[in-house]
One Martini backbone bead per residue (centre of mass of N, CA, C, O) as a GRO file, in nm:
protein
  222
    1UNK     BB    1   0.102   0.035   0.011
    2UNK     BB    2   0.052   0.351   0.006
    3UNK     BB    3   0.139   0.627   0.186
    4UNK     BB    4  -0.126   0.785   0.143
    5UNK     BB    5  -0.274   0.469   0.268
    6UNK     BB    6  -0.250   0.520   0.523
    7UNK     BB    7  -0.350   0.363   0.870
    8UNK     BB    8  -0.464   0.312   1.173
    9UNK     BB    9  -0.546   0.126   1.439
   10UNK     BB   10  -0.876   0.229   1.417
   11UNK     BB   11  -0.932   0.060   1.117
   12UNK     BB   12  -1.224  -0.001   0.987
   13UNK     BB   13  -1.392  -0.107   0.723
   14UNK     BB   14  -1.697  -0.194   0.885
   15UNK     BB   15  -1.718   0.075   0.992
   16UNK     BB   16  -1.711   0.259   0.731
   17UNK     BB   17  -1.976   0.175   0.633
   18UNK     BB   18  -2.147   0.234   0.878
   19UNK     BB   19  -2.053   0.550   0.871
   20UNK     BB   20  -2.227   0.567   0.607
   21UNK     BB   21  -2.492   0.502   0.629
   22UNK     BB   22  -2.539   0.688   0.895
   23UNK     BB   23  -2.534   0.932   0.697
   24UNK     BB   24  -2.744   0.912   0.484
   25UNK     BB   25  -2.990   0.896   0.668
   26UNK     BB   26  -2.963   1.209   0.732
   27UNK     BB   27  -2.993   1.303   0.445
   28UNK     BB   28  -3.246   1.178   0.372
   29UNK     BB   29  -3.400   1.312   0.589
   30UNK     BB   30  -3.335   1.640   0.533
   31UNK     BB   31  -3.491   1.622   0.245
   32UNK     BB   32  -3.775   1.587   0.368
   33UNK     BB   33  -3.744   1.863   0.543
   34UNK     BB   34  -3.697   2.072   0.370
   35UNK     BB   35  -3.833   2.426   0.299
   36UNK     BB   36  -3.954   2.679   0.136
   37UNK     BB   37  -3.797   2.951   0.325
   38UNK     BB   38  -3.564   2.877   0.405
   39UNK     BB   39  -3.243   2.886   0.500
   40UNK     BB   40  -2.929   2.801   0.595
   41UNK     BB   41  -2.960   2.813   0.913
   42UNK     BB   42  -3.192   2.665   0.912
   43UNK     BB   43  -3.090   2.420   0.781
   44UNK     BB   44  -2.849   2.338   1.008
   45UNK     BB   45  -3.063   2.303   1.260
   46UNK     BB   46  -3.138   2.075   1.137
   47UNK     BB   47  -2.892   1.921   1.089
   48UNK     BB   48  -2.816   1.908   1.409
   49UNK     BB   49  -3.078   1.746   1.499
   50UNK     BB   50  -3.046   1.484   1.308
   51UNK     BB   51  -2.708   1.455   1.417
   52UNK     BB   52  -2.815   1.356   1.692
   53UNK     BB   53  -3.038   1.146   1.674
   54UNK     BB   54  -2.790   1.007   1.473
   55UNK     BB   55  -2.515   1.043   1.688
   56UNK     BB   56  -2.347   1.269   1.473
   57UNK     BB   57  -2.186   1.561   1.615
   58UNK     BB   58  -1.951   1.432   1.532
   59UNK     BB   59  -1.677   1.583   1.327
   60UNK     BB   60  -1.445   1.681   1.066
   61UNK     BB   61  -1.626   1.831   0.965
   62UNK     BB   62  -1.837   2.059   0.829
   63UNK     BB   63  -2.152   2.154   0.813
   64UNK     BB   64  -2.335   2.168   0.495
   65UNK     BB   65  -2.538   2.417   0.350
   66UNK     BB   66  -2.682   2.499   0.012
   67UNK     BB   67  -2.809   2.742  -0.160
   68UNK     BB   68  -2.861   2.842  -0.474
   69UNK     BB   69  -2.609   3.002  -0.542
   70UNK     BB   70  -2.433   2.851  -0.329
   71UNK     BB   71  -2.368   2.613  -0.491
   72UNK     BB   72  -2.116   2.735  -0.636
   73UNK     BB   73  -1.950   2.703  -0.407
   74UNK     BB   74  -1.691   2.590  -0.176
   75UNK     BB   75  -1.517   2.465   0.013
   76UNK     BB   76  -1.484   2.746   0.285
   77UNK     BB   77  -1.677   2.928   0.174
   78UNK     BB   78  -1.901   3.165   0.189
   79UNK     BB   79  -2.188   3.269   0.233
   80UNK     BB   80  -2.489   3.413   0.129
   81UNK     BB   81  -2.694   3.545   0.378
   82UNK     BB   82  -2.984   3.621   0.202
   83UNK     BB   83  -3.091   3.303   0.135
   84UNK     BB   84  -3.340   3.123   0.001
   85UNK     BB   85  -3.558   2.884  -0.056
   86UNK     BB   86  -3.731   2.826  -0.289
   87UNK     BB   87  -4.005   2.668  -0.513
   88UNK     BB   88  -3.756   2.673  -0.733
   89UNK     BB   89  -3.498   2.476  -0.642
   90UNK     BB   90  -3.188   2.432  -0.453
   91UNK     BB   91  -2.968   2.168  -0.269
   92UNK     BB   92  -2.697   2.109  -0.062
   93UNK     BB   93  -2.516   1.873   0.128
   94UNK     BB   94  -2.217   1.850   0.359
   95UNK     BB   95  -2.094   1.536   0.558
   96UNK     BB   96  -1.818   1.468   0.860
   97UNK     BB   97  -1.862   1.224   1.050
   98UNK     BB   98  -1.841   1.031   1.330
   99UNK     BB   99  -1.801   0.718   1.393
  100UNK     BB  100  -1.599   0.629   1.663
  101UNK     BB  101  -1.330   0.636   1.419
  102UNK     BB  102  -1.505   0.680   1.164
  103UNK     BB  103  -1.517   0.783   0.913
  104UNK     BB  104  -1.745   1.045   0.696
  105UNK     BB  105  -1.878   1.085   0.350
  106UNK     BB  106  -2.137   1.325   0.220
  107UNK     BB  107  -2.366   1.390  -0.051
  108UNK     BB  108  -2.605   1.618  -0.176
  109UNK     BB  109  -2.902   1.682  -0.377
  110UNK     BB  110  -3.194   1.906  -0.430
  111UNK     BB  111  -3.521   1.951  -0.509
  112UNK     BB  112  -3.742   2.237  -0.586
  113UNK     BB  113  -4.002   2.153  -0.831
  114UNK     BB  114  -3.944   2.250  -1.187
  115UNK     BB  115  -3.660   2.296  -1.262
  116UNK     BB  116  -3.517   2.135  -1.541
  117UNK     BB  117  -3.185   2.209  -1.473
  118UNK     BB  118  -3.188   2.120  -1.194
  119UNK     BB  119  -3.316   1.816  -1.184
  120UNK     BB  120  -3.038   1.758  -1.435
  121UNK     BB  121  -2.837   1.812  -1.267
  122UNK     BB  122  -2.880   1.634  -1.003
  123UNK     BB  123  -2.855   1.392  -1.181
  124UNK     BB  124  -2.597   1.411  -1.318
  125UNK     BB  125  -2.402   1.398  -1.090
  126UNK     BB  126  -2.449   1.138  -1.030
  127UNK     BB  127  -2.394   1.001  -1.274
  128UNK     BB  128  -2.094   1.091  -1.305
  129UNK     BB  129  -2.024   0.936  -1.052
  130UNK     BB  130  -2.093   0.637  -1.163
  131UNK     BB  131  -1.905   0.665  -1.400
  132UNK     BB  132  -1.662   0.681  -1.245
  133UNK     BB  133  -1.655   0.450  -1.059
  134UNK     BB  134  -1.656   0.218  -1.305
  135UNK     BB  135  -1.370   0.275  -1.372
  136UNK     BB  136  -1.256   0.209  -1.123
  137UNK     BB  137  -1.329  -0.034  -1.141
  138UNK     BB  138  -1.217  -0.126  -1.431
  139UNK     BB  139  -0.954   0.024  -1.401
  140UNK     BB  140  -0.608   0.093  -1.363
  141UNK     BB  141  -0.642   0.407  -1.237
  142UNK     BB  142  -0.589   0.745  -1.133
  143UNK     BB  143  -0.685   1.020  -0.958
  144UNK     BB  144  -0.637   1.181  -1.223
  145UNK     BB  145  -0.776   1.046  -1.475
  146UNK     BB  146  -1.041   1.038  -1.350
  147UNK     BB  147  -1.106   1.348  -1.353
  148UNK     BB  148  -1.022   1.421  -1.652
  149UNK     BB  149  -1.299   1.265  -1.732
  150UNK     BB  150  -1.486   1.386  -1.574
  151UNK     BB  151  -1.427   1.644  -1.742
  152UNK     BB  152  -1.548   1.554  -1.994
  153UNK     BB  153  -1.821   1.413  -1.911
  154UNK     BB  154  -1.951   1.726  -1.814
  155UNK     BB  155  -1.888   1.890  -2.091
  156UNK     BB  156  -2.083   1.699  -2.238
  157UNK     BB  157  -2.313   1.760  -2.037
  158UNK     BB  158  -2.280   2.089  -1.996
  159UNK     BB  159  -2.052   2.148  -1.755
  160UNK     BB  160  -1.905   2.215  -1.486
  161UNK     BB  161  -1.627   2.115  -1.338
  162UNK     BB  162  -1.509   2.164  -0.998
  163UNK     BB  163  -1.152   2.124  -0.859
  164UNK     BB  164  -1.172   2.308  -0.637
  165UNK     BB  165  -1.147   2.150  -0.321
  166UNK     BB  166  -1.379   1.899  -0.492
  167UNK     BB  167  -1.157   1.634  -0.594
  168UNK     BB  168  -1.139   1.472  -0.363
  169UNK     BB  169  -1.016   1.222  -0.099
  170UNK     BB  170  -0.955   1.111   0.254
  171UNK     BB  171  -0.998   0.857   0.433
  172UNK     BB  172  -1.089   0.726   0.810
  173UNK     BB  173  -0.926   0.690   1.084
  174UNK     BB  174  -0.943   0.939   1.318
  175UNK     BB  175  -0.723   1.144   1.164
  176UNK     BB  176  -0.631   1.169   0.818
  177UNK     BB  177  -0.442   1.397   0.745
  178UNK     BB  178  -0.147   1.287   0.846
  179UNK     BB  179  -0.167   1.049   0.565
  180UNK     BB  180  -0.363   1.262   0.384
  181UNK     BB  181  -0.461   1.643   0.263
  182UNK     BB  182  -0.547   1.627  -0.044
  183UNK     BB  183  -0.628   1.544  -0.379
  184UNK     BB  184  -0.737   1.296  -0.556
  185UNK     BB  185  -0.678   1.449  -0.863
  186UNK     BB  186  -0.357   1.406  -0.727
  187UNK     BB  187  -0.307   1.104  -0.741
  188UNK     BB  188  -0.079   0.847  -0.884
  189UNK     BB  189  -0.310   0.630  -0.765
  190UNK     BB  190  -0.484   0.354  -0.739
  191UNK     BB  191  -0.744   0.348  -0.563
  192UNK     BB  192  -0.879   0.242  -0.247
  193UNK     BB  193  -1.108   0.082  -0.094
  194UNK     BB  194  -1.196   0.280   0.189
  195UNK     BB  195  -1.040   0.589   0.151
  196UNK     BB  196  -1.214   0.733  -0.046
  197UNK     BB  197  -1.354   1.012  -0.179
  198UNK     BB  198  -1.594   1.119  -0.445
  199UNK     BB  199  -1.637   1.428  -0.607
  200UNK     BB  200  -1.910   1.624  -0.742
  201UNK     BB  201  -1.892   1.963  -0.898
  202UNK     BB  202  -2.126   2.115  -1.083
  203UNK     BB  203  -2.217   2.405  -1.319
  204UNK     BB  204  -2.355   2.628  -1.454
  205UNK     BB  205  -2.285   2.811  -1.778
  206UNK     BB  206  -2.522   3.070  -1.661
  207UNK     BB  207  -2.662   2.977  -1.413
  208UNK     BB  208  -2.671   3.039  -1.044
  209UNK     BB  209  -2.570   2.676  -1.040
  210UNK     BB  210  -2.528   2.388  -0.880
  211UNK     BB  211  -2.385   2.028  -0.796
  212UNK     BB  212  -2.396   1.778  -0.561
  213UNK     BB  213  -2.184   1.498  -0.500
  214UNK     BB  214  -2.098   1.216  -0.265
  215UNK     BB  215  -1.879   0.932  -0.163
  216UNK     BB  216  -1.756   0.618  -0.088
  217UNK     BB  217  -1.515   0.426  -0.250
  218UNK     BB  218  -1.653   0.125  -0.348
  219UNK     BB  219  -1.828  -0.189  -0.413
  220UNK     BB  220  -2.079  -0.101  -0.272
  221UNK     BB  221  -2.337  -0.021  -0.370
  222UNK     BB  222  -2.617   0.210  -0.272
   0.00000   0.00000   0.00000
C-alpha cells in the first residue's frame, strides 16, 4: 500500500460502511424535512437536530448546507447570507461525521418544484459519480486520470466540473489528514477501496447554481 493510504491502528472497513450507512440516512432524512423558504442558518439547524438524533455530532469537518446560487461556492467559501430556499430552487448537504473512529463523508443535491436544469443538474452529478466510479472498478487508473475523464464527461453533459478543493480526497479512522490532506485528482496512484471520498461539483454554465454528490469509493453500490 502507497503511503499516502496509510491507516491508524483503529482503521476497520466494516464500521466505515457503517458510519457511511449511518451519514446517509441523515442526509435522506434532512431532504425530506427542509422547505421553500427555509435559510440556509434554517437548514443546518435542522441539520444538526437530526445529526443529534442519530448520534453523529461529532464530524471532521463542518456541516455545509448550500442554497440556491451558493451551491456555486466551493467548500471553506463563505456563503451568501441573504439566500432562502425558493419554490423552485435546490440545495446541497455536505457532512463529515465520526462514528467511533470511523470517518464518513456524503454529500447530494435536493430540488424543490420544477426547475427543468436543476432537476438535470441534479440527476446528472449523481450519473458523472457513477460513471467514475464504474471507472474506476473497470481500469487500474490513478485517481489524476479518473478526474481528467470527469472533466470531459461533464463538459459532454453540458457542465462545469469545479476541481478546485472539490475533487475527492483521503478519508479513514479520525483524524485521517496526518496520513494525506490533498485532493484525490492529484494523486498519481489507483485508490484503494475505502480510503477515499469521490466527489462531483458541477456548475450551470450561465445560470447561477451548482449541484453536487459525494460518497465512499468502495465496490458496495448504495
Amino acid at each position: 500500500m502507497h503511503a499516502i493510504e496509510k491507516t491508524g491502528l483503529s482503521y476497520n472497513a466494516q464500521t466505515m460502511l457503517e458510519a457511511r450507512a449511518r451519514a446517509w440516512a441523515v442526509i435522506d432524512e434532512l431532504g425530506t424535512r427542509v422547505q421553500p423558504g427555509m435559510s440556509e442558518a434554517d437548514c443546518r439547524a435542522l441539520l444538526r437536530t437530526i445529526l443529534k438524533a442519530h448520534g453523529l455530532l461529532r464530524g471532521w469537518h463542518e456541516a455545509v448546507v448550500r442554497v440556491g446560487r451558493n451551491t456555486l461556492k466551493e467548500y471553506g467559501n463563505p456563503s451568501e447570507a441573504d439566500v432562502v430556499l425558493g419554490a423552485d430552487d435546490l440545495f446541497f448537504v455536505d457532512i463529515g461525521p465520526v462514528f467511533g473512529a470511523a470517518e464518513a463523508d456524503a454529500g447530494k443535491t435536493f430540488v424543490v418544484g420544477q426547475d427543468a436544469d436543476m432537476l438535470r443538474a441534479a440527476t446528472d452529478v449523481k450519473t458523472l459519480w457513477n460513471d467514475v466510479r464504474a471507472l474506476w472498478q473497470s481500469e487500474h487508473i490513478t485517481g489524476a486520470e479518473l478526474y481528467r475523464f470527469a472533466e470531459r464527461q461533464a463538459q459532454e453533459m453540458g457542465w462545469e466540473l469545479n476541481l478546485k478543493r472539490m475533487s475527492g480526497h483521503r478519508i479513514g479512522d479520525f483524524p485521517h489528514e496526518p496520513c494525506f490532506d490533498g485532493l484525490l485528482s492529484e494523486v498519481d496512484i489507483h485508490p484503494t477501496s475505502g480510503l477515499w471520498i469521490l466527489e462531483m461539483h458541477i456548475r450551470h454554465k450561465t445560470r447561477p447554481f451548482g449541484a453536487f454528490y459525494e460518497d465512499l469509493l468502495v465496490e458496495e453500490a448504495r
